[in-house]
Amino acid sequence: MKITNLKIEKFRNFKDVDCIIGKKLTIIAGRNGTGKSALLGLIGHIFDYKGESRTLSGQKFVTEFNKIFRFSLKHERDSQYSYQVLISDDKDKEIFRNAYFNGYNETEKRFRIYVGKKQKGQGKINIPVIYLGLERLFPIAQEKDKNININLTSLSDEDKEWYKNYYNLIFASEESVNIEDCKTSHKRFYSPSCEKHDSYSNSAGEDNLGQILTSILSFKKIKDNTNENYKGGILLIDELDATMFPGAQIKLLDTFLTFAKQYDLQIIFTTHSTDIIKLIMNNKFSKSEDVKFLFIEKRGSKIITHQTKNDIEKMLSALRYEIFNEDVERKIELYTEDEEARFFLKGIIKRDWRKYIDIKCVSLGAENYINLIRNKVPSFLSSIVVLDGDRSKSKSKFKNVLYLPGGKRPENVFHDLLNSIPEENDFWGKCGGYTKEYFRANPPRSLGNRTYMKEWFNSNKKYWGRGCNKVIDIWKSMNQNKVNEFNKKIEDIIDYFIPNRSN
């Protein structure tokens, strides 16, 4: 069973809002005070797991709204709120639950959100749910010694190995990890313990990841134990990015897709992280029907929601207090290995594509670029990387990585071309007296040495016209098919990143 929509008729500043929920991931972003956490509470309150299973923290798989937010006796005593959660079952049959809030109940002396009707089968829905709130971030250093209880875990060897593998994957670590059962007055979870430090000295980020892994492992256990009766689960996380460095945030988000698939989960979390929001621009997330994002904007007392890919830049601008110019079309950043590559690229790239591309004056080695993409650094996931032609023999698996034509480094391509042009060709002598004799008399010290070839290139390029255009134009005329093929690949990547571009 999967949540498909959260429809709010009226709740505080939300009015007539329809939030689409992803089958696997839902990212909720926005400034402070926009109601992100409240949405988690409204969703979680709809479910009440009636099975005997408990989380590995010893709690029921239940989330009440009052664990996430409170109503104000002063301002909401007589308020009337209502919302609806839509759910699709395994046969794509739509189920819904209406929820109502009628202000302060004088008889019960409390606020209460009523779910469904009193008839059997019309109340809360029997699906396990876990909410990880901000109390999980309470540092162990602020706990009193008497409130800390750390013991060995009762996890199976298989589950211990599962925990260790994902801990090291997300933190890009190779540490030897032991697992301890850590209980304090604020939280209980399976905590990582390493060679040089244990649960007492873990960072807040290590604690945080430990609690997330404990929750995922709780769903794994309940699925294993209930087999065919398992209908999926819901994990709600408030401020996922808190205490975690950007690389870990990105790895965790990617790993969530694996968890959601393996354990039939819907993971819904709030964030302020611009790194996570940038990552959404990667087509792996933005084009997936399994992943949805919701940006909440507050204008005075009115809440406006955004849920399209085109709104991502608006989201980033809003979080940074920047002005977003909708009239400026986003350009795709393009990176090359060095200056020689940029000369070659600018000479062969189709003029039409230049309005979509921003060629950056950054020089990094091919392996550095590949590692940045492999480690999911957001700006490089949404950029084009053009490597030298000598790298094309070991093709990259990444869609945004291309290779310059020619099969060699640009400086070697230029040298081979000049060497092949006969002395009687009109090219010679038109570039400031640059002749075939001069070319022959001043060869590079070694054709196979990159440093020597760069040295040769820089001492000769002044004779080749602006941007080396006179040499490149000859190469293009002799290799038009290769140029066309390269430009088609550029076009395909532009369409991949800007699918609705104007032609």
Short mmCIF file of C-alpha atoms in Angstrom, two decimals:
data_model
loop_
_atom_site.label_atom_id
_atom_site.label_comp_id
_atom_site.label_asym_id
_atom_site.label_seq_id
_atom_site.Cartn_x
_atom_site.Cartn_y
_atom_site.Cartn_z
CA MET A 1 0.00 0.00 0.00
CA LYS A 2 1.31 3.43 -0.94
CA ILE A 3 0.30 6.96 -0.03
CA THR A 4 -0.37 8.89 -3.25
CA ASN A 5 -1.68 12.26 -2.03
CA LEU A 6 -2.08 14.42 1.04
CA LYS A 7 -5.01 16.76 0.37
CA ILE A 8 -5.47 19.56 2.87
CA GLU A 9 -8.78 21.40 2.82
CA LYS A 10 -7.74 23.63 5.72
CA PHE A 11 -4.92 23.38 8.23
CA ARG A 12 -3.43 26.55 9.68
CA ASN A 13 -2.01 28.45 6.67
CA PHE A 14 -2.56 25.51 4.29
CA LYS A 15 -5.75 25.83 2.28
CA ASP A 16 -6.87 23.69 -0.69
CA VAL A 17 -3.44 22.10 -1.09
CA ASP A 18 -2.81 18.78 -2.86
CA CYS A 19 0.61 17.28 -2.09
CA ILE A 20 1.73 14.40 -4.34
CA ILE A 21 3.68 11.74 -2.43
CA GLY A 22 6.41 9.68 -4.11
CA LYS A 23 6.16 5.89 -4.20
CA LYS A 24 9.63 5.70 -2.62
CA LEU A 25 10.93 9.15 -1.65
CA THR A 26 9.32 12.49 -0.88
CA ILE A 27 11.52 15.48 -0.13
CA ILE A 28 9.83 18.40 1.64
CA ALA A 29 11.81 21.66 1.61
CA GLY A 30 11.18 25.23 2.67
CA ARG A 31 12.23 27.90 5.11
CA ASN A 32 11.65 27.63 8.84
CA GLY A 33 8.07 28.10 9.98
CA THR A 34 6.43 27.02 6.72
CA GLY A 35 4.81 23.87 8.16
CA LYS A 36 7.13 21.14 6.88
CA SER A 37 7.16 19.20 10.15
CA ALA A 38 3.39 19.54 10.52
CA LEU A 39 2.91 17.69 7.23
CA LEU A 40 4.85 14.73 8.65
CA GLY A 41 2.53 14.78 11.67
CA LEU A 42 -0.62 14.85 9.56
CA ILE A 43 0.58 11.89 7.50
CA GLY A 44 1.84 9.81 10.43
CA HIS A 45 -1.37 10.28 12.44
CA ILE A 46 -3.40 8.40 9.80
CA PHE A 47 -1.67 5.08 10.56
CA ASP A 48 -1.83 2.76 13.57
CA TYR A 49 -0.03 -0.56 13.27
CA LYS A 50 -1.91 -3.19 15.24
CA GLY A 51 0.64 -6.00 15.06
CA GLU A 52 2.66 -7.18 18.02
CA SER A 53 6.02 -6.27 16.46
CA ARG A 54 8.04 -3.45 17.99
CA THR A 55 10.82 -1.35 16.55
CA LEU A 56 14.38 -2.20 17.56
CA SER A 57 14.06 0.77 19.91
CA GLY A 58 11.24 -1.04 21.70
CA GLN A 59 8.49 1.33 20.50
CA LYS A 60 5.24 0.66 18.67
CA PHE A 61 5.17 1.34 14.93
CA VAL A 62 2.84 4.29 15.55
CA THR A 63 3.18 8.07 15.13
CA GLU A 64 0.72 10.49 16.74
CA PHE A 65 0.55 14.12 15.62
CA ASN A 66 1.34 15.30 19.16
CA LYS A 67 4.81 13.76 18.85
CA ILE A 68 5.55 16.27 16.10
CA PHE A 69 3.58 19.45 16.76
CA ARG A 70 1.22 20.99 19.31
CA PHE A 71 -1.95 22.96 19.01
CA SER A 72 -2.26 26.34 20.71
CA LEU A 73 -5.00 26.71 23.31
CA LYS A 74 -4.82 30.46 22.81
CA HIS A 75 -5.06 30.53 19.01
CA GLU A 76 -6.67 27.22 17.99
CA ARG A 77 -9.27 26.51 20.66
CA ASP A 78 -12.14 26.81 18.17
CA SER A 79 -10.33 26.11 14.89
CA GLN A 80 -11.82 23.74 12.33
CA TYR A 81 -9.35 21.77 10.21
CA SER A 82 -9.74 18.87 7.78
CA TYR A 83 -7.54 16.89 5.43
CA GLN A 84 -7.48 13.63 3.50
CA VAL A 85 -4.83 11.01 2.78
CA LEU A 86 -5.21 8.91 -0.40
CA ILE A 87 -3.66 5.46 -0.56
CA SER A 88 -3.36 2.94 -3.40
CA ASP A 89 -3.39 -0.74 -2.52
CA ASP A 90 -1.64 -3.61 -4.33
CA LYS A 91 -4.44 -3.75 -6.90
CA ASP A 92 -4.33 0.02 -7.54
CA LYS A 93 -7.59 0.42 -5.69
CA GLU A 94 -7.82 3.86 -4.12
CA ILE A 95 -8.42 4.08 -0.38
CA PHE A 96 -8.83 7.34 1.47
CA ARG A 97 -9.03 8.52 5.05
CA ASN A 98 -10.51 11.82 6.09
CA ALA A 99 -9.27 13.50 9.26
CA TYR A 100 -10.96 16.26 11.24
CA PHE A 101 -9.94 18.69 13.95
CA ASN A 102 -12.74 20.44 15.84
CA GLY A 103 -10.80 22.51 18.33
CA TYR A 104 -10.33 21.90 22.04
CA ASN A 105 -12.41 19.09 23.53
CA GLU A 106 -13.65 20.46 26.85
CA THR A 107 -14.82 17.03 28.03
CA GLU A 108 -11.53 15.23 27.32
CA LYS A 109 -9.44 18.32 28.13
CA ARG A 110 -7.31 17.86 25.04
CA PHE A 111 -6.93 18.52 21.33
CA ARG A 112 -7.66 15.61 19.05
CA ILE A 113 -7.59 14.79 15.33
CA TYR A 114 -10.29 12.28 14.44
CA VAL A 115 -9.50 9.82 11.64
CA GLY A 116 -12.22 8.26 9.49
CA LYS A 117 -15.54 7.02 10.78
CA LYS A 118 -16.39 4.92 13.80
CA GLN A 119 -17.42 1.93 11.66
CA LYS A 120 -15.11 -1.07 11.50
CA GLY A 121 -12.42 -0.66 8.86
CA GLN A 122 -12.91 3.08 8.57
CA GLY A 123 -10.45 4.30 11.20
CA LYS A 124 -6.68 4.48 11.10
CA ILE A 125 -4.87 2.33 8.56
CA ASN A 126 -2.89 -0.70 9.68
CA ILE A 127 0.58 0.12 8.31
CA PRO A 128 3.78 0.42 10.42
CA VAL A 129 5.22 3.94 10.67
CA ILE A 130 8.31 5.39 12.37
CA TYR A 131 8.95 9.08 13.00
CA LEU A 132 12.48 10.34 13.66
CA GLY A 133 12.21 13.81 15.16
CA LEU A 134 14.66 16.40 16.36
CA GLU A 135 15.00 14.74 19.76
CA ARG A 136 17.22 12.22 17.99
CA LEU A 137 19.81 15.02 17.72
CA PHE A 138 20.09 15.47 21.49
CA PRO A 139 23.85 14.92 22.02
CA ILE A 140 24.88 12.13 24.34
CA ALA A 141 27.39 14.52 25.93
CA GLN A 142 24.46 16.39 27.49
CA GLU A 143 22.96 13.26 29.02
CA LYS A 144 23.61 12.46 32.66
CA ASP A 145 25.73 9.36 33.21
CA LYS A 146 22.92 7.64 35.12
CA ASN A 147 20.63 8.05 32.08
CA ILE A 148 23.01 6.31 29.66
CA ASN A 149 22.81 2.55 29.29
CA ILE A 150 25.03 0.86 26.67
CA ASN A 151 25.00 -2.90 26.09
CA LEU A 152 25.91 -5.41 23.42
CA THR A 153 23.23 -5.88 20.78
CA SER A 154 21.16 -8.99 20.22
CA LEU A 155 21.34 -8.57 16.44
CA SER A 156 22.08 -11.59 14.29
CA ASP A 157 25.42 -11.75 12.51
CA GLU A 158 23.60 -11.07 9.23
CA ASP A 159 21.99 -7.88 10.55
CA LYS A 160 25.25 -6.72 12.11
CA GLU A 161 26.94 -7.11 8.74
CA TRP A 162 24.05 -5.23 7.10
CA TYR A 163 24.48 -2.34 9.54
CA LYS A 164 28.28 -2.20 9.13
CA ASN A 165 28.12 -2.22 5.33
CA TYR A 166 25.63 0.64 5.07
CA TYR A 167 27.33 2.68 7.79
CA ASN A 168 30.65 2.50 5.93
CA LEU A 169 29.01 3.11 2.56
CA ILE A 170 27.24 6.30 3.65
CA PHE A 171 30.22 7.72 5.54
CA ALA A 172 32.70 6.50 2.88
CA SER A 173 34.57 4.75 5.66
CA GLU A 174 36.56 1.55 6.00
CA GLU A 175 36.42 1.41 9.80
CA SER A 176 35.92 -1.79 11.70
CA VAL A 177 32.51 -1.17 13.24
CA ASN A 178 30.99 -2.86 16.26
CA ILE A 179 27.38 -2.21 17.24
CA GLU A 180 26.10 -1.28 20.69
CA ASP A 181 22.58 -0.97 22.06
CA CYS A 182 22.53 2.65 23.27
CA LYS A 183 19.69 3.90 25.45
CA THR A 184 19.37 7.39 26.98
CA SER A 185 16.51 9.42 28.42
CA HIS A 186 15.85 10.84 24.92
CA LYS A 187 16.44 7.97 22.54
CA ARG A 188 17.33 4.34 21.99
CA PHE A 189 19.11 2.99 18.94
CA TYR A 190 21.93 0.79 17.71
CA SER A 191 25.06 2.87 17.88
CA PRO A 192 28.33 2.41 15.95
CA SER A 193 31.41 1.71 18.03
CA CYS A 194 34.80 1.93 16.31
CA GLU A 195 38.39 1.13 17.25
CA LYS A 196 39.23 4.63 18.49
CA HIS A 197 35.88 5.67 19.95
CA ASP A 198 32.63 4.19 21.20
CA SER A 199 29.03 5.32 21.67
CA TYR A 200 30.03 7.77 24.42
CA SER A 201 32.20 9.81 22.08
CA ASN A 202 30.30 9.49 18.79
CA SER A 203 29.57 12.67 16.87
CA ALA A 204 25.99 13.85 16.42
CA GLY A 205 26.19 12.75 12.77
CA GLU A 206 27.24 9.22 13.74
CA ASP A 207 24.38 9.05 16.25
CA ASN A 208 21.98 10.35 13.62
CA LEU A 209 22.97 7.77 11.02
CA GLY A 210 22.81 5.06 13.68
CA GLN A 211 19.18 5.94 14.42
CA ILE A 212 18.25 5.99 10.74
CA LEU A 213 19.85 2.58 10.16
CA THR A 214 18.13 1.23 13.30
CA SER A 215 14.78 2.34 11.88
CA ILE A 216 15.41 0.80 8.47
CA LEU A 217 16.53 -2.41 10.16
CA SER A 218 13.29 -2.37 12.18
CA PHE A 219 11.29 -2.44 8.94
CA LYS A 220 13.55 -5.18 7.58
CA LYS A 221 12.80 -7.31 10.66
CA ILE A 222 9.05 -6.77 10.52
CA LYS A 223 8.98 -7.64 6.80
CA ASP A 224 11.01 -10.80 7.43
CA ASN A 225 8.73 -11.84 10.31
CA THR A 226 5.33 -11.10 8.74
CA ASN A 227 6.10 -12.26 5.16
CA GLU A 228 3.00 -12.02 2.96
CA ASN A 229 1.07 -9.99 5.56
CA TYR A 230 3.53 -7.10 5.25
CA LYS A 231 1.92 -4.19 3.38
CA GLY A 232 4.88 -1.83 3.41
CA GLY A 233 6.00 0.81 5.87
CA ILE A 234 6.45 4.57 6.24
CA LEU A 235 9.55 6.33 7.59
CA LEU A 236 9.19 10.02 8.46
CA ILE A 237 12.35 12.04 9.18
CA ASP A 238 12.45 15.65 10.30
CA GLU A 239 15.47 17.61 9.02
CA LEU A 240 17.35 14.73 7.44
CA ASP A 241 20.41 16.88 6.75
CA ALA A 242 20.97 17.95 10.37
CA THR A 243 24.49 17.06 11.62
CA MET A 244 25.51 15.28 8.40
CA PHE A 245 28.13 16.58 5.99
CA PRO A 246 27.03 17.03 2.33
CA GLY A 247 28.72 13.88 1.01
CA ALA A 248 26.93 11.72 3.57
CA GLN A 249 23.60 13.41 2.80
CA ILE A 250 23.99 12.57 -0.87
CA LYS A 251 25.04 8.96 -0.23
CA LEU A 252 22.13 8.53 2.20
CA LEU A 253 19.60 9.87 -0.31
CA ASP A 254 20.88 7.48 -2.95
CA THR A 255 20.78 4.58 -0.47
CA PHE A 256 17.19 5.43 0.46
CA LEU A 257 16.12 4.28 -3.00
CA THR A 258 17.65 0.89 -2.26
CA PHE A 259 15.96 0.69 1.16
CA ALA A 260 12.60 1.72 -0.28
CA LYS A 261 12.75 -1.01 -2.91
CA GLN A 262 14.06 -3.77 -0.63
CA TYR A 263 11.67 -3.16 2.26
CA ASP A 264 8.69 -1.67 0.41
CA LEU A 265 9.05 1.69 2.18
CA GLN A 266 7.90 5.22 1.59
CA ILE A 267 10.48 7.58 3.06
CA ILE A 268 9.31 11.16 3.58
CA PHE A 269 11.66 13.75 5.02
CA THR A 270 12.12 17.48 5.46
CA THR A 271 15.33 19.34 4.65
CA HIS A 272 17.02 22.74 4.32
CA SER A 273 20.01 21.28 2.47
CA THR A 274 20.75 22.96 -0.86
CA ASP A 275 23.03 19.99 -1.67
CA ILE A 276 20.08 17.59 -1.44
CA ILE A 277 17.87 19.93 -3.45
CA LYS A 278 20.54 20.24 -6.18
CA LEU A 279 20.76 16.47 -6.31
CA ILE A 280 17.07 16.35 -7.21
CA MET A 281 18.01 18.00 -10.51
CA ASN A 282 19.78 14.76 -11.46
CA ASN A 283 17.40 12.90 -13.79
CA LYS A 284 17.76 9.77 -11.66
CA PHE A 285 15.56 11.59 -9.14
CA SER A 286 13.74 14.34 -11.05
CA LYS A 287 12.44 12.04 -13.82
CA SER A 288 11.48 9.19 -11.52
CA GLU A 289 7.83 8.69 -10.68
CA ASP A 290 9.04 7.09 -7.45
CA VAL A 291 10.51 10.37 -6.21
CA LYS A 292 8.57 13.57 -5.53
CA PHE A 293 9.56 16.83 -3.94
CA LEU A 294 7.49 19.51 -2.33
CA PHE A 295 8.69 23.05 -1.75
CA ILE A 296 6.63 25.10 0.67
CA GLU A 297 6.62 28.86 0.22
CA LYS A 298 4.98 31.20 2.71
CA ARG A 299 3.71 34.56 1.47
CA GLY A 300 2.27 36.45 4.40
CA SER A 301 -0.38 34.14 5.80
CA LYS A 302 -0.71 32.16 2.57
CA ILE A 303 1.08 28.88 1.80
CA ILE A 304 2.02 28.10 -1.81
CA THR A 305 3.37 24.68 -2.80
CA HIS A 306 5.65 23.83 -5.74
CA GLN A 307 6.20 20.32 -7.07
CA THR A 308 7.73 20.57 -10.56
CA LYS A 309 11.38 20.28 -11.60
CA ASN A 310 11.27 23.82 -12.97
CA ASP A 311 10.67 25.08 -9.43
CA ILE A 312 13.97 23.73 -8.08
CA GLU A 313 15.94 26.88 -8.91
CA LYS A 314 13.22 28.90 -7.19
CA MET A 315 13.60 26.71 -4.13
CA LEU A 316 17.34 27.26 -3.98
CA SER A 317 16.97 31.01 -4.44
CA ALA A 318 14.34 31.22 -1.71
CA LEU A 319 16.49 29.32 0.80
CA ARG A 320 19.41 31.68 0.07
CA TYR A 321 17.31 34.88 0.16
CA GLU A 322 18.14 35.46 -3.50
CA ILE A 323 16.05 36.83 -6.36
CA PHE A 324 15.14 34.23 -8.95
CA ASN A 325 15.04 35.56 -12.51
CA GLU A 326 12.61 33.38 -14.44
CA ASP A 327 13.56 35.01 -17.75
CA VAL A 328 17.12 33.71 -17.60
CA GLU A 329 17.38 30.17 -18.98
CA ARG A 330 19.66 27.94 -16.96
CA LYS A 331 22.93 27.05 -18.66
CA ILE A 332 24.59 23.69 -18.25
CA GLU A 333 28.12 23.93 -16.93
CA LEU A 334 30.68 22.18 -19.13
CA TYR A 335 34.14 21.13 -17.94
CA THR A 336 37.25 20.07 -19.87
CA GLU A 337 40.64 18.72 -18.84
CA ASP A 338 42.68 21.77 -19.88
CA GLU A 339 42.96 24.90 -22.05
CA GLU A 340 43.94 22.94 -25.18
CA ALA A 341 40.71 20.98 -24.90
CA ARG A 342 38.71 24.20 -24.58
CA PHE A 343 40.23 25.58 -27.80
CA PHE A 344 39.31 22.37 -29.64
CA LEU A 345 35.82 22.19 -28.11
CA LYS A 346 34.93 25.81 -28.91
CA GLY A 347 36.09 25.30 -32.49
CA ILE A 348 33.95 22.24 -33.22
CA ILE A 349 30.83 22.74 -31.10
CA LYS A 350 27.72 23.81 -32.98
CA ARG A 351 26.88 27.48 -32.42
CA ASP A 352 23.26 26.64 -31.53
CA TRP A 353 24.38 24.72 -28.45
CA ARG A 354 26.40 27.59 -26.98
CA LYS A 355 23.29 29.30 -25.59
CA TYR A 356 22.67 26.26 -23.38
CA ILE A 357 26.25 25.72 -22.24
CA ASP A 358 28.62 27.59 -19.95
CA ILE A 359 32.18 26.40 -20.66
CA LYS A 360 34.07 26.70 -17.39
CA CYS A 361 37.76 27.66 -17.23
CA VAL A 362 38.56 24.80 -14.86
CA SER A 363 41.32 22.27 -15.51
CA LEU A 364 41.18 18.91 -13.75
CA GLY A 365 42.39 15.46 -14.70
CA ALA A 366 39.97 12.90 -16.11
CA GLU A 367 40.09 10.74 -12.98
CA ASN A 368 39.24 13.74 -10.79
CA TYR A 369 36.12 14.47 -12.84
CA ILE A 370 35.04 10.83 -12.82
CA ASN A 371 35.49 10.63 -9.03
CA LEU A 372 33.41 13.79 -8.52
CA ILE A 373 30.58 12.27 -10.56
CA ARG A 374 30.95 8.83 -9.01
CA ASN A 375 30.70 10.37 -5.53
CA LYS A 376 27.59 12.29 -6.62
CA VAL A 377 28.86 15.83 -6.06
CA PRO A 378 25.66 17.68 -7.10
CA SER A 379 27.13 20.32 -9.44
CA PHE A 380 28.93 17.65 -11.48
CA LEU A 381 25.88 15.39 -11.73
CA SER A 382 24.07 18.17 -13.59
CA SER A 383 27.03 19.25 -15.75
CA ILE A 384 28.73 18.03 -18.92
CA VAL A 385 32.29 16.72 -18.68
CA VAL A 386 34.27 16.49 -21.94
CA LEU A 387 37.43 14.42 -21.66
CA ASP A 388 40.31 14.22 -24.15
CA GLY A 389 40.00 11.75 -27.00
CA ASP A 390 42.78 9.52 -25.66
CA ARG A 391 40.40 8.54 -22.84
CA SER A 392 37.70 7.27 -25.19
CA LYS A 393 39.14 3.73 -25.22
CA SER A 394 37.89 3.26 -21.64
CA LYS A 395 34.33 4.50 -22.06
CA SER A 396 32.61 5.99 -19.02
CA LYS A 397 29.24 4.65 -17.86
CA PHE A 398 28.06 8.17 -17.03
CA LYS A 399 25.65 9.81 -19.46
CA ASN A 400 27.08 13.29 -18.95
CA VAL A 401 30.67 12.35 -19.88
CA LEU A 402 31.80 12.82 -23.51
CA TYR A 403 35.10 12.53 -25.37
CA LEU A 404 36.62 14.93 -27.87
CA PRO A 405 36.92 13.41 -31.35
CA GLY A 406 40.29 12.47 -32.77
CA GLY A 407 41.23 9.66 -30.42
CA LYS A 408 44.16 11.62 -28.94
CA ARG A 409 44.87 14.62 -26.73
CA PRO A 410 44.00 17.88 -28.59
CA GLU A 411 47.63 19.00 -28.87
CA ASN A 412 48.50 15.67 -30.52
CA VAL A 413 45.49 15.96 -32.84
CA PHE A 414 46.76 19.40 -33.94
CA HIS A 415 50.31 18.11 -34.42
CA ASP A 416 49.17 15.15 -36.52
CA LEU A 417 47.05 17.44 -38.67
CA LEU A 418 49.84 19.94 -39.34
CA ASN A 419 52.20 17.10 -40.10
CA SER A 420 49.77 15.80 -42.73
CA ILE A 421 49.19 19.13 -44.53
CA PRO A 422 51.37 19.32 -47.67
CA GLU A 423 53.81 22.21 -48.09
CA GLU A 424 51.90 23.59 -51.08
CA ASN A 425 48.66 23.95 -49.06
CA ASP A 426 47.39 27.54 -48.82
CA PHE A 427 47.45 27.24 -45.02
CA TRP A 428 51.22 27.61 -44.85
CA GLY A 429 52.57 31.14 -44.94
CA LYS A 430 49.23 32.82 -44.15
CA CYS A 431 49.75 32.73 -40.41
CA GLY A 432 52.51 35.29 -39.86
CA GLY A 433 55.07 33.43 -41.93
CA TYR A 434 54.33 30.12 -40.24
CA THR A 435 55.66 27.61 -42.73
CA LYS A 436 56.01 23.87 -42.97
CA GLU A 437 59.77 24.36 -42.63
CA TYR A 438 59.27 26.22 -39.32
CA PHE A 439 56.93 23.47 -38.11
CA ARG A 440 59.50 20.80 -38.94
CA ALA A 441 62.38 22.76 -37.42
CA ASN A 442 60.61 23.21 -34.07
CA PRO A 443 59.16 19.83 -33.11
CA PRO A 444 57.97 18.89 -29.61
CA ARG A 445 60.61 17.25 -27.47
CA SER A 446 58.42 14.13 -27.20
CA LEU A 447 55.07 13.30 -28.80
CA GLY A 448 54.21 11.00 -25.91
CA ASN A 449 54.95 13.45 -23.07
CA ARG A 450 51.98 15.60 -22.07
CA THR A 451 54.13 18.37 -20.61
CA TYR A 452 56.29 18.62 -23.73
CA MET A 453 53.23 18.62 -25.98
CA LYS A 454 51.63 21.44 -24.00
CA GLU A 455 54.89 23.36 -24.29
CA TRP A 456 54.87 22.88 -28.07
CA PHE A 457 51.19 23.84 -28.33
CA ASN A 458 51.64 27.08 -26.38
CA SER A 459 54.62 28.17 -28.47
CA ASN A 460 52.81 27.52 -31.78
CA LYS A 461 49.17 28.50 -31.17
CA LYS A 462 49.86 32.22 -31.78
CA TYR A 463 50.31 31.36 -35.46
CA TRP A 464 47.03 29.49 -35.83
CA GLY A 465 44.55 32.35 -35.72
CA ARG A 466 42.13 33.43 -33.02
CA GLY A 467 41.11 30.47 -30.91
CA CYS A 468 43.27 28.26 -33.19
CA ASN A 469 40.45 28.60 -35.71
CA LYS A 470 42.60 28.24 -38.84
CA VAL A 471 43.90 24.85 -37.75
CA ILE A 472 40.57 23.65 -36.35
CA ASP A 473 38.68 24.66 -39.50
CA ILE A 474 40.96 22.45 -41.60
CA TRP A 475 40.49 19.54 -39.19
CA LYS A 476 36.70 20.00 -39.28
CA SER A 477 36.65 19.98 -43.10
CA MET A 478 38.53 16.67 -43.07
CA ASN A 479 36.49 15.09 -40.24
CA GLN A 480 32.94 16.38 -40.70
CA ASN A 481 31.31 13.08 -39.73
CA LYS A 482 33.17 13.02 -36.42
CA VAL A 483 32.19 16.64 -35.74
CA ASN A 484 28.52 15.89 -36.48
CA GLU A 485 28.58 12.81 -34.27
CA PHE A 486 30.10 14.79 -31.39
CA ASN A 487 27.52 17.57 -31.72
CA LYS A 488 24.69 15.02 -31.74
CA LYS A 489 25.96 13.68 -28.41
CA ILE A 490 26.07 17.24 -27.04
CA GLU A 491 22.48 17.74 -28.18
CA ASP A 492 21.35 14.51 -26.51
CA ILE A 493 22.81 15.61 -23.18
CA ILE A 494 21.25 19.08 -23.48
CA ASP A 495 17.87 17.43 -24.06
CA TYR A 496 18.52 15.18 -21.06
CA PHE A 497 19.13 18.13 -18.73
CA ILE A 498 16.74 20.63 -20.36
CA PRO A 499 13.94 18.47 -21.80
CA ASN A 500 11.59 21.39 -22.44
CA ARG A 501 14.12 23.78 -23.96
CA SER A 502 12.92 26.20 -26.62
CA ASN A 503 14.28 25.42 -30.08
#
